[in-house]
Amino acid sequence: MTDCTTSFDEKDFEKLESLLYDEGVTFLHQFSKTEENQDVYAFAIYWNESNDELFFAINTLDCFQWMEEQKYSSFPKRKLEWITGAKYRCREFGFQYERCDFSPSLLVEWDKYCDVVRKYRNTYYEAQESKTEIDVEVIGNWTQLKERFLQVILNVYKKIENHFDLLKRSEDFIGFVDTEKWRLQDKIDWMKQTIDEKTFYRVFPEIERLENFLTDLSGKNIQEQKEFWLRAYMDFGFGLDTERTKVLECFERGKYDVETHLVHLGEEVVGDLVELIESMEKGHKRKELLRTHLLSMIRKIGKADDQSIDRLYLMLSERYAERSGQHDFVRILYIAKTLHKLRPDRYPKPIKDDRGRFSNIHEFGIEDRI
């Protein structure tokens, strides 16, 4: 197991923040002296926690127009200018200040931080590969390190903001912090921390329309909300082109975004999710995948009434009695994991043997008939 004892304390974060600020200002000064310093529409600090990538980035309207003509001529302009589109995708920006540009002093501190985070990341993956329990403290420390660094780059951005006069900015100039793993709502929330509301909605009018749509929907009774999101989920799941999918696709929302809304409805929707699982016949590949995702949603919600628990237990016993191969064991384990998540005091953590079979089914009160 990887040793995670190396630390990165508050003084280290303060030093890293100071060095990043100095480098960001250096980047602005360097760029401001170039001929390209015209119609700058975006500045960003980008971080990819998966591979320790970090850079400052600038883009101009000329650069975006060139990219649009050369790479995205067949794409609708609306998709390119959407909040997650190429126009605001940091890796597409024409001017970047990255690791190879960093000063030696920044490299020392950045590598020190990355080494510590990498040890936590490796510990996590090693535990997954060996199927061993991950120390809760390890996960907690890793999460704190990532969250603290996000605060560092947000602080750096807000200090660098005082030097934006160096840039010849467009009317709709924006600046933001971005990461690779954020979902749409994360991106919106973080952009709103660095962009004033009036500018944000002028640049991204579709987000205001989306928020108004979601506000109107949340004002309806819970049954109407459930019906909309459940039907939308199934429409996306089966690739159906319906009014619901069209509305959501206008806002660049898909199946996984619908999952998020269903999870937010909480325990109220669990019975409906169980009913959907029950309604899907076995052996249908797409439906089996949807069953797996529906069970995953129930685990994320983490709560269920006793009736839903009883239905899941019946489903487990029936699927186990009807099992016929390795794939059936995988699906059975998903149901058992869900029961364990919802009632850990009643149902143990399911255990797989070396052949991937359910080795402690008897602890669920189900007889193992071979």
mmCIF file of N, CA and C in Angstrom, residues 287-345:
data_model
loop_
_atom_site.group_PDB
_atom_site.id
_atom_site.type_symbol
_atom_site.label_atom_id
_atom_site.label_comp_id
_atom_site.label_asym_id
_atom_site.label_seq_id
_atom_site.Cartn_x
_atom_site.Cartn_y
_atom_site.Cartn_z
ATOM 1 N N LYS A 287 -32.021 -2.971 -21.409
ATOM 2 C CA LYS A 287 -32.807 -2.896 -20.180
ATOM 3 C C LYS A 287 -31.992 -3.349 -18.972
ATOM 4 N N GLU A 288 -31.122 -4.340 -19.165
ATOM 5 C CA GLU A 288 -30.269 -4.787 -18.061
ATOM 6 C C GLU A 288 -29.337 -3.662 -17.629
ATOM 7 N N LEU A 289 -28.821 -2.901 -18.597
ATOM 8 C CA LEU A 289 -27.953 -1.768 -18.278
ATOM 9 C C LEU A 289 -28.726 -0.695 -17.528
ATOM 10 N N LEU A 290 -29.952 -0.444 -17.966
ATOM 11 C CA LEU A 290 -30.782 0.545 -17.279
ATOM 12 C C LEU A 290 -31.102 0.104 -15.856
ATOM 13 N N ARG A 291 -31.336 -1.202 -15.677
ATOM 14 C CA ARG A 291 -31.590 -1.714 -14.324
ATOM 15 C C ARG A 291 -30.410 -1.401 -13.413
ATOM 16 N N THR A 292 -29.205 -1.623 -13.931
ATOM 17 C CA THR A 292 -27.996 -1.354 -13.159
ATOM 18 C C THR A 292 -27.916 0.119 -12.767
ATOM 19 N N HIS A 293 -28.213 1.019 -13.715
ATOM 20 C CA HIS A 293 -28.170 2.452 -13.434
ATOM 21 C C HIS A 293 -29.254 2.865 -12.452
ATOM 22 N N LEU A 294 -30.422 2.253 -12.558
ATOM 23 C CA LEU A 294 -31.508 2.575 -11.630
ATOM 24 C C LEU A 294 -31.148 2.154 -10.205
ATOM 25 N N LEU A 295 -30.530 0.973 -10.068
ATOM 26 C CA LEU A 295 -30.072 0.526 -8.748
ATOM 27 C C LEU A 295 -29.007 1.470 -8.190
ATOM 28 N N SER A 296 -28.125 1.944 -9.075
ATOM 29 C CA SER A 296 -27.094 2.894 -8.661
ATOM 30 C C SER A 296 -27.724 4.182 -8.134
ATOM 31 N N MET A 297 -28.783 4.650 -8.785
ATOM 32 C CA MET A 297 -29.480 5.856 -8.325
ATOM 33 C C MET A 297 -30.073 5.651 -6.937
ATOM 34 N N ILE A 298 -30.654 4.465 -6.733
ATOM 35 C CA ILE A 298 -31.244 4.171 -5.422
ATOM 36 C C ILE A 298 -30.163 4.197 -4.343
ATOM 37 N N ARG A 299 -28.981 3.657 -4.661
ATOM 38 C CA ARG A 299 -27.886 3.685 -3.678
ATOM 39 C C ARG A 299 -27.442 5.108 -3.389
ATOM 40 N N LYS A 300 -27.422 5.953 -4.404
ATOM 41 C CA LYS A 300 -27.032 7.351 -4.197
ATOM 42 C C LYS A 300 -28.046 8.067 -3.306
ATOM 43 N N ILE A 301 -29.313 7.760 -3.479
ATOM 44 C CA ILE A 301 -30.347 8.357 -2.634
ATOM 45 C C ILE A 301 -30.162 7.894 -1.185
ATOM 46 N N GLY A 302 -29.885 6.590 -1.035
ATOM 47 C CA GLY A 302 -29.509 6.065 0.278
ATOM 48 C C GLY A 302 -30.636 5.866 1.274
ATOM 49 N N LYS A 303 -31.870 6.061 0.845
ATOM 50 C CA LYS A 303 -33.022 5.880 1.733
ATOM 51 C C LYS A 303 -34.140 5.186 0.965
ATOM 52 N N ALA A 304 -34.924 4.381 1.684
ATOM 53 C CA ALA A 304 -36.068 3.714 1.059
ATOM 54 C C ALA A 304 -37.032 3.249 2.136
ATOM 55 N N ASP A 305 -38.320 3.218 1.797
ATOM 56 C CA ASP A 305 -39.291 2.717 2.769
ATOM 57 C C ASP A 305 -39.245 1.189 2.800
ATOM 58 N N ASP A 306 -39.905 0.602 3.786
ATOM 59 C CA ASP A 306 -39.848 -0.851 3.968
ATOM 60 C C ASP A 306 -40.457 -1.602 2.790
ATOM 61 N N GLN A 307 -41.481 -1.032 2.179
ATOM 62 C CA GLN A 307 -42.107 -1.705 1.041
ATOM 63 C C GLN A 307 -41.117 -1.845 -0.118
ATOM 64 N N SER A 308 -40.346 -0.786 -0.378
ATOM 65 C CA SER A 308 -39.346 -0.844 -1.451
ATOM 66 C C SER A 308 -38.255 -1.859 -1.114
ATOM 67 N N ILE A 309 -37.868 -1.920 0.158
ATOM 68 C CA ILE A 309 -36.869 -2.900 0.594
ATOM 69 C C ILE A 309 -37.382 -4.317 0.347
ATOM 70 N N ASP A 310 -38.644 -4.573 0.708
ATOM 71 C CA ASP A 310 -39.223 -5.905 0.513
ATOM 72 C C ASP A 310 -39.249 -6.278 -0.971
ATOM 73 N N ARG A 311 -39.554 -5.320 -1.828
ATOM 74 C CA ARG A 311 -39.605 -5.588 -3.274
ATOM 75 C C ARG A 311 -38.214 -5.877 -3.826
ATOM 76 N N LEU A 312 -37.223 -5.151 -3.336
ATOM 77 C CA LEU A 312 -35.842 -5.408 -3.770
ATOM 78 C C LEU A 312 -35.369 -6.781 -3.289
ATOM 79 N N TYR A 313 -35.764 -7.141 -2.070
ATOM 80 C CA TYR A 313 -35.367 -8.440 -1.538
ATOM 81 C C TYR A 313 -36.012 -9.575 -2.350
ATOM 82 N N LEU A 314 -37.274 -9.413 -2.701
ATOM 83 C CA LEU A 314 -37.948 -10.411 -3.536
ATOM 84 C C LEU A 314 -37.261 -10.522 -4.893
ATOM 85 N N MET A 315 -36.877 -9.379 -5.433
ATOM 86 C CA MET A 315 -36.157 -9.353 -6.706
ATOM 87 C C MET A 315 -34.843 -10.127 -6.588
ATOM 88 N N LEU A 316 -34.122 -9.921 -5.473
ATOM 89 C CA LEU A 316 -32.855 -10.620 -5.249
ATOM 90 C C LEU A 316 -33.068 -12.130 -5.189
ATOM 91 N N SER A 317 -34.045 -12.567 -4.404
ATOM 92 C CA SER A 317 -34.262 -14.005 -4.250
ATOM 93 C C SER A 317 -34.703 -14.650 -5.560
ATOM 94 N N GLU A 318 -35.544 -13.954 -6.324
ATOM 95 C CA GLU A 318 -35.997 -14.505 -7.605
ATOM 96 C C GLU A 318 -34.855 -14.583 -8.609
ATOM 97 N N ARG A 319 -34.060 -13.499 -8.686
ATOM 98 C CA ARG A 319 -32.936 -13.511 -9.633
ATOM 99 C C ARG A 319 -31.910 -14.573 -9.249
ATOM 100 N N TYR A 320 -31.711 -14.775 -7.948
ATOM 101 C CA TYR A 320 -30.737 -15.775 -7.525
ATOM 102 C C TYR A 320 -31.231 -17.181 -7.858
ATOM 103 N N ALA A 321 -32.520 -17.417 -7.667
ATOM 104 C CA ALA A 321 -33.088 -18.735 -7.972
ATOM 105 C C ALA A 321 -33.041 -19.029 -9.468
ATOM 106 N N GLU A 322 -33.122 -17.975 -10.294
ATOM 107 C CA GLU A 322 -33.176 -18.153 -11.746
ATOM 108 C C GLU A 322 -31.808 -18.002 -12.416
ATOM 109 N N ARG A 323 -30.755 -17.805 -11.613
ATOM 110 C CA ARG A 323 -29.426 -17.533 -12.179
ATOM 111 C C ARG A 323 -28.997 -18.648 -13.123
ATOM 112 N N SER A 324 -28.233 -18.232 -14.163
ATOM 113 C CA SER A 324 -27.778 -19.242 -15.120
ATOM 114 C C SER A 324 -26.345 -19.043 -15.571
ATOM 115 N N GLY A 325 -25.703 -17.956 -15.163
ATOM 116 C CA GLY A 325 -24.336 -17.730 -15.616
ATOM 117 C C GLY A 325 -23.671 -16.588 -14.873
ATOM 118 N N GLN A 326 -22.427 -16.285 -15.279
ATOM 119 C CA GLN A 326 -21.620 -15.274 -14.614
ATOM 120 C C GLN A 326 -22.274 -13.896 -14.634
ATOM 121 N N HIS A 327 -22.891 -13.545 -15.778
ATOM 122 C CA HIS A 327 -23.524 -12.235 -15.874
ATOM 123 C C HIS A 327 -24.651 -12.087 -14.866
ATOM 124 N N ASP A 328 -25.362 -13.193 -14.593
ATOM 125 C CA ASP A 328 -26.436 -13.142 -13.614
ATOM 126 C C ASP A 328 -25.890 -12.853 -12.220
ATOM 127 N N PHE A 329 -24.710 -13.394 -11.886
ATOM 128 C CA PHE A 329 -24.120 -13.125 -10.579
ATOM 129 C C PHE A 329 -23.805 -11.642 -10.417
ATOM 130 N N VAL A 330 -23.310 -11.019 -11.485
ATOM 131 C CA VAL A 330 -22.996 -9.588 -11.435
ATOM 132 C C VAL A 330 -24.262 -8.787 -11.140
ATOM 133 N N ARG A 331 -25.350 -9.106 -11.825
ATOM 134 C CA ARG A 331 -26.603 -8.371 -11.633
ATOM 135 C C ARG A 331 -27.196 -8.614 -10.255
ATOM 136 N N ILE A 332 -27.070 -9.850 -9.781
ATOM 137 C CA ILE A 332 -27.553 -10.193 -8.440
ATOM 138 C C ILE A 332 -26.786 -9.395 -7.384
ATOM 139 N N LEU A 333 -25.469 -9.273 -7.578
ATOM 140 C CA LEU A 333 -24.635 -8.534 -6.628
ATOM 141 C C LEU A 333 -25.026 -7.062 -6.567
ATOM 142 N N TYR A 334 -25.438 -6.487 -7.709
ATOM 143 C CA TYR A 334 -25.892 -5.092 -7.713
ATOM 144 C C TYR A 334 -27.111 -4.912 -6.814
ATOM 145 N N ILE A 335 -28.037 -5.868 -6.857
ATOM 146 C CA ILE A 335 -29.223 -5.784 -6.001
ATOM 147 C C ILE A 335 -28.804 -5.926 -4.538
ATOM 148 N N ALA A 336 -27.916 -6.887 -4.256
ATOM 149 C CA ALA A 336 -27.456 -7.111 -2.876
ATOM 150 C C ALA A 336 -26.722 -5.887 -2.342
ATOM 151 N N LYS A 337 -25.898 -5.237 -3.174
ATOM 152 C CA LYS A 337 -25.197 -4.023 -2.758
ATOM 153 C C LYS A 337 -26.190 -2.922 -2.396
ATOM 154 N N THR A 338 -27.281 -2.857 -3.154
ATOM 155 C CA THR A 338 -28.295 -1.834 -2.903
ATOM 156 C C THR A 338 -28.984 -2.086 -1.569
ATOM 157 N N LEU A 339 -29.321 -3.351 -1.300
ATOM 158 C CA LEU A 339 -29.936 -3.689 -0.015
ATOM 159 C C LEU A 339 -29.001 -3.374 1.153
ATOM 160 N N HIS A 340 -27.718 -3.694 0.972
ATOM 161 C CA HIS A 340 -26.740 -3.405 2.028
ATOM 162 C C HIS A 340 -26.630 -1.903 2.277
ATOM 163 N N LYS A 341 -26.633 -1.109 1.217
ATOM 164 C CA LYS A 341 -26.539 0.339 1.355
ATOM 165 C C LYS A 341 -27.741 0.910 2.099
ATOM 166 N N LEU A 342 -28.921 0.377 1.805
ATOM 167 C CA LEU A 342 -30.151 0.911 2.389
ATOM 168 C C LEU A 342 -30.429 0.406 3.801
ATOM 169 N N ARG A 343 -30.027 -0.864 4.076
ATOM 170 C CA ARG A 343 -30.258 -1.452 5.394
ATOM 171 C C ARG A 343 -29.019 -2.219 5.854
ATOM 172 N N PRO A 344 -27.932 -1.508 6.149
ATOM 173 C CA PRO A 344 -26.678 -2.180 6.516
ATOM 174 C C PRO A 344 -26.783 -3.008 7.793
ATOM 175 N N ASP A 345 -27.732 -2.666 8.653
ATOM 176 C CA ASP A 345 -27.909 -3.428 9.888
ATOM 177 C C ASP A 345 -28.601 -4.769 9.630
#
